[in-house]
Amino acid sequence: MTKADAYVLRHKVLVGLAHEKNLLARVVKGALGAVLPLLAPDTAVQVQPYHDDVMRSVDVHTGAIDVFLSEHWDFARKEFTLKAKAALDPRLQLVDLRALKGMPPSKSLLEILERASSSENKAQAIRPLVGVQW
């Protein structure tokens, strides 16, 4: 790669990271590691905590859903759904139902975040769930 090619690639990455949706997409797809070396150190210092906060949130929600499932596993489906609606954030209810069918909660959460990365408005709307700010 020539110096000019490296500059163009770095510029594209920086422009892309100006939008939270692009950063969120890279985080949930596990592609941040390829980007960090291209960033200036002061920018990388800002990007890494965002990644850490998103992944910590996924871990926290996964733990909460695992606890909910263990406490309500033997409930009838209708009663389970009613309990989930009462106890969980509406955005997590689908994760809970998928987990009941055997899908790991972390996978469902990452899918929700990936869908949120499709637009800036969706990325901003998901912030309260994951507790991040870009």
PDB file of C-alpha atoms in Angstrom:
ATOM      1  CA  MET A   1       0.000   0.000   0.000  1.00  0.00           C
ATOM      2  CA  THR A   2       1.399   3.362  -0.968  1.00  0.00           C
ATOM      3  CA  LYS A   3       1.476   6.308   1.377  1.00  0.00           C
ATOM      4  CA  ALA A   4      -1.292   7.946  -0.662  1.00  0.00           C
ATOM      5  CA  ASP A   5      -3.459   4.806  -0.423  1.00  0.00           C
ATOM      6  CA  ALA A   6      -2.952   4.713   3.330  1.00  0.00           C
ATOM      7  CA  TYR A   7      -3.942   8.367   3.606  1.00  0.00           C
ATOM      8  CA  VAL A   8      -7.127   7.800   1.572  1.00  0.00           C
ATOM      9  CA  LEU A   9      -8.064   4.774   3.674  1.00  0.00           C
ATOM     10  CA  ARG A  10      -7.438   6.663   6.926  1.00  0.00           C
ATOM     11  CA  HIS A  11      -9.516   9.606   5.682  1.00  0.00           C
ATOM     12  CA  LYS A  12     -12.431   7.300   4.753  1.00  0.00           C
ATOM     13  CA  VAL A  13     -12.322   5.703   8.182  1.00  0.00           C
ATOM     14  CA  LEU A  14     -12.263   9.076   9.958  1.00  0.00           C
ATOM     15  CA  VAL A  15     -15.143  10.430   7.878  1.00  0.00           C
ATOM     16  CA  GLY A  16     -17.123   7.260   8.552  1.00  0.00           C
ATOM     17  CA  LEU A  17     -16.564   7.476  12.298  1.00  0.00           C
ATOM     18  CA  ALA A  18     -18.072  10.950  12.349  1.00  0.00           C
ATOM     19  CA  HIS A  19     -21.410   9.095  12.276  1.00  0.00           C
ATOM     20  CA  GLU A  20     -22.309   6.998  15.280  1.00  0.00           C
ATOM     21  CA  LYS A  21     -24.077   4.412  13.134  1.00  0.00           C
ATOM     22  CA  ASN A  22     -20.804   3.556  11.397  1.00  0.00           C
ATOM     23  CA  LEU A  23     -18.937   3.183  14.659  1.00  0.00           C
ATOM     24  CA  LEU A  24     -21.730   1.067  16.125  1.00  0.00           C
ATOM     25  CA  ALA A  25     -21.678  -1.167  13.038  1.00  0.00           C
ATOM     26  CA  ARG A  26     -17.933  -1.722  13.365  1.00  0.00           C
ATOM     27  CA  VAL A  27     -18.268  -2.506  17.072  1.00  0.00           C
ATOM     28  CA  VAL A  28     -21.058  -5.079  16.722  1.00  0.00           C
ATOM     29  CA  LYS A  29     -19.406  -6.746  13.730  1.00  0.00           C
ATOM     30  CA  GLY A  30     -16.108  -7.021  15.617  1.00  0.00           C
ATOM     31  CA  ALA A  31     -14.345  -4.921  12.987  1.00  0.00           C
ATOM     32  CA  LEU A  32     -12.968  -2.208  15.236  1.00  0.00           C
ATOM     33  CA  GLY A  33      -9.571  -3.880  15.550  1.00  0.00           C
ATOM     34  CA  ALA A  34      -8.887  -3.297  11.864  1.00  0.00           C
ATOM     35  CA  VAL A  35      -9.710   0.391  12.223  1.00  0.00           C
ATOM     36  CA  LEU A  36      -7.867   1.355  15.397  1.00  0.00           C
ATOM     37  CA  PRO A  37      -4.354   1.203  13.888  1.00  0.00           C
ATOM     38  CA  LEU A  38      -5.475   3.649  11.175  1.00  0.00           C
ATOM     39  CA  LEU A  39      -6.597   6.264  13.684  1.00  0.00           C
ATOM     40  CA  ALA A  40      -4.617   9.020  15.287  1.00  0.00           C
ATOM     41  CA  PRO A  41      -3.949   8.167  18.952  1.00  0.00           C
ATOM     42  CA  ASP A  42      -6.283  10.902  20.252  1.00  0.00           C
ATOM     43  CA  THR A  43      -9.138   9.523  18.110  1.00  0.00           C
ATOM     44  CA  ALA A  44      -8.431   5.915  19.076  1.00  0.00           C
ATOM     45  CA  VAL A  45      -8.609   6.933  22.732  1.00  0.00           C
ATOM     46  CA  GLN A  46     -12.191   8.123  22.113  1.00  0.00           C
ATOM     47  CA  VAL A  47     -13.255   5.094  20.059  1.00  0.00           C
ATOM     48  CA  GLN A  48     -12.086   2.354  22.430  1.00  0.00           C
ATOM     49  CA  PRO A  49     -14.282   3.419  25.390  1.00  0.00           C
ATOM     50  CA  TYR A  50     -17.334   3.469  23.098  1.00  0.00           C
ATOM     51  CA  HIS A  51     -16.569  -0.116  22.100  1.00  0.00           C
ATOM     52  CA  ASP A  52     -16.029  -1.128  25.717  1.00  0.00           C
ATOM     53  CA  ASP A  53     -19.289   0.494  26.847  1.00  0.00           C
ATOM     54  CA  VAL A  54     -21.340  -1.187  24.098  1.00  0.00           C
ATOM     55  CA  MET A  55     -19.879  -4.602  24.832  1.00  0.00           C
ATOM     56  CA  ARG A  56     -20.259  -4.132  28.605  1.00  0.00           C
ATOM     57  CA  SER A  57     -23.927  -3.275  28.028  1.00  0.00           C
ATOM     58  CA  VAL A  58     -24.387  -6.444  25.960  1.00  0.00           C
ATOM     59  CA  ASP A  59     -22.844  -8.443  28.816  1.00  0.00           C
ATOM     60  CA  VAL A  60     -25.063  -6.769  31.449  1.00  0.00           C
ATOM     61  CA  HIS A  61     -28.265  -7.300  29.452  1.00  0.00           C
ATOM     62  CA  THR A  62     -27.261 -10.874  28.661  1.00  0.00           C
ATOM     63  CA  GLY A  63     -26.781 -11.539  32.372  1.00  0.00           C
ATOM     64  CA  ALA A  64     -30.151  -9.990  33.232  1.00  0.00           C
ATOM     65  CA  ILE A  65     -31.914 -12.062  30.591  1.00  0.00           C
ATOM     66  CA  ASP A  66     -30.153 -15.226  31.752  1.00  0.00           C
ATOM     67  CA  VAL A  67     -31.376 -14.547  35.302  1.00  0.00           C
ATOM     68  CA  PHE A  68     -34.915 -13.844  34.078  1.00  0.00           C
ATOM     69  CA  LEU A  69     -34.910 -17.069  32.070  1.00  0.00           C
ATOM     70  CA  SER A  70     -33.639 -19.156  34.960  1.00  0.00           C
ATOM     71  CA  GLU A  71     -36.366 -17.764  37.217  1.00  0.00           C
ATOM     72  CA  HIS A  72     -39.207 -18.201  34.703  1.00  0.00           C
ATOM     73  CA  TRP A  73     -38.099 -21.144  32.559  1.00  0.00           C
ATOM     74  CA  ASP A  74     -40.899 -23.455  33.625  1.00  0.00           C
ATOM     75  CA  PHE A  75     -43.727 -20.944  33.161  1.00  0.00           C
ATOM     76  CA  ALA A  76     -46.341 -21.483  30.460  1.00  0.00           C
ATOM     77  CA  ARG A  77     -45.545 -19.484  27.317  1.00  0.00           C
ATOM     78  CA  LYS A  78     -48.379 -16.976  27.872  1.00  0.00           C
ATOM     79  CA  GLU A  79     -47.414 -16.378  31.489  1.00  0.00           C
ATOM     80  CA  PHE A  80     -43.731 -16.130  30.536  1.00  0.00           C
ATOM     81  CA  THR A  81     -44.577 -13.469  27.928  1.00  0.00           C
ATOM     82  CA  LEU A  82     -46.648 -11.473  30.418  1.00  0.00           C
ATOM     83  CA  LYS A  83     -43.829 -11.590  32.981  1.00  0.00           C
ATOM     84  CA  ALA A  84     -41.306 -10.521  30.323  1.00  0.00           C
ATOM     85  CA  LYS A  85     -43.482  -7.562  29.296  1.00  0.00           C
ATOM     86  CA  ALA A  86     -43.736  -6.462  32.913  1.00  0.00           C
ATOM     87  CA  ALA A  87     -40.079  -6.951  33.808  1.00  0.00           C
ATOM     88  CA  LEU A  88     -38.034  -6.124  30.706  1.00  0.00           C
ATOM     89  CA  ASP A  89     -37.380  -3.141  28.502  1.00  0.00           C
ATOM     90  CA  PRO A  90     -39.662  -3.533  25.460  1.00  0.00           C
ATOM     91  CA  ARG A  91     -36.608  -3.671  23.204  1.00  0.00           C
ATOM     92  CA  LEU A  92     -35.364  -6.728  25.117  1.00  0.00           C
ATOM     93  CA  GLN A  93     -38.558  -8.768  25.038  1.00  0.00           C
ATOM     94  CA  LEU A  94     -37.736 -10.267  21.649  1.00  0.00           C
ATOM     95  CA  VAL A  95     -34.284 -11.198  22.967  1.00  0.00           C
ATOM     96  CA  ASP A  96     -35.932 -12.966  25.885  1.00  0.00           C
ATOM     97  CA  LEU A  97     -38.321 -14.924  23.674  1.00  0.00           C
ATOM     98  CA  ARG A  98     -35.514 -15.915  21.311  1.00  0.00           C
ATOM     99  CA  ALA A  99     -33.464 -17.060  24.304  1.00  0.00           C
ATOM    100  CA  LEU A 100     -36.385 -19.209  25.391  1.00  0.00           C
ATOM    101  CA  LYS A 101     -36.101 -20.924  21.992  1.00  0.00           C
ATOM    102  CA  GLY A 102     -32.361 -21.452  22.441  1.00  0.00           C
ATOM    103  CA  MET A 103     -30.734 -18.423  20.786  1.00  0.00           C
ATOM    104  CA  PRO A 104     -28.001 -16.887  22.963  1.00  0.00           C
ATOM    105  CA  PRO A 105     -29.118 -13.477  24.280  1.00  0.00           C
ATOM    106  CA  SER A 106     -25.813 -11.882  23.290  1.00  0.00           C
ATOM    107  CA  LYS A 107     -26.377 -12.879  19.660  1.00  0.00           C
ATOM    108  CA  SER A 108     -29.874 -11.375  19.651  1.00  0.00           C
ATOM    109  CA  LEU A 109     -28.615  -8.195  21.294  1.00  0.00           C
ATOM    110  CA  LEU A 110     -25.851  -7.802  18.727  1.00  0.00           C
ATOM    111  CA  GLU A 111     -28.428  -8.280  15.952  1.00  0.00           C
ATOM    112  CA  ILE A 112     -30.573  -5.517  17.441  1.00  0.00           C
ATOM    113  CA  LEU A 113     -27.546  -3.232  17.591  1.00  0.00           C
ATOM    114  CA  GLU A 114     -26.567  -4.131  14.040  1.00  0.00           C
ATOM    115  CA  ARG A 115     -30.055  -3.198  12.806  1.00  0.00           C
ATOM    116  CA  ALA A 116     -29.776   0.052  14.764  1.00  0.00           C
ATOM    117  CA  SER A 117     -26.551   0.834  12.905  1.00  0.00           C
ATOM    118  CA  SER A 118     -28.466   1.090   9.624  1.00  0.00           C
ATOM    119  CA  SER A 119     -29.344   4.739  10.255  1.00  0.00           C
ATOM    120  CA  GLU A 120     -28.197   7.576  12.466  1.00  0.00           C
ATOM    121  CA  ASN A 121     -31.697   7.975  13.949  1.00  0.00           C
ATOM    122  CA  LYS A 122     -31.851   4.286  14.928  1.00  0.00           C
ATOM    123  CA  ALA A 123     -28.354   4.444  16.417  1.00  0.00           C
ATOM    124  CA  GLN A 124     -29.342   7.451  18.503  1.00  0.00           C
ATOM    125  CA  ALA A 125     -32.610   5.805  19.559  1.00  0.00           C
ATOM    126  CA  ILE A 126     -30.770   2.739  20.898  1.00  0.00           C
ATOM    127  CA  ARG A 127     -28.448   4.824  23.114  1.00  0.00           C
ATOM    128  CA  PRO A 128     -30.595   4.564  26.264  1.00  0.00           C
ATOM    129  CA  LEU A 129     -30.517   0.780  26.008  1.00  0.00           C
ATOM    130  CA  VAL A 130     -26.734   0.545  25.730  1.00  0.00           C
ATOM    131  CA  GLY A 131     -25.803   3.701  27.659  1.00  0.00           C
ATOM    132  CA  VAL A 132     -23.356   5.182  25.162  1.00  0.00           C
ATOM    133  CA  GLN A 133     -22.821   8.578  23.616  1.00  0.00           C
ATOM    134  CA  TRP A 134     -20.729   9.399  20.567  1.00  0.00           C
TER     135      TRP A 134
END
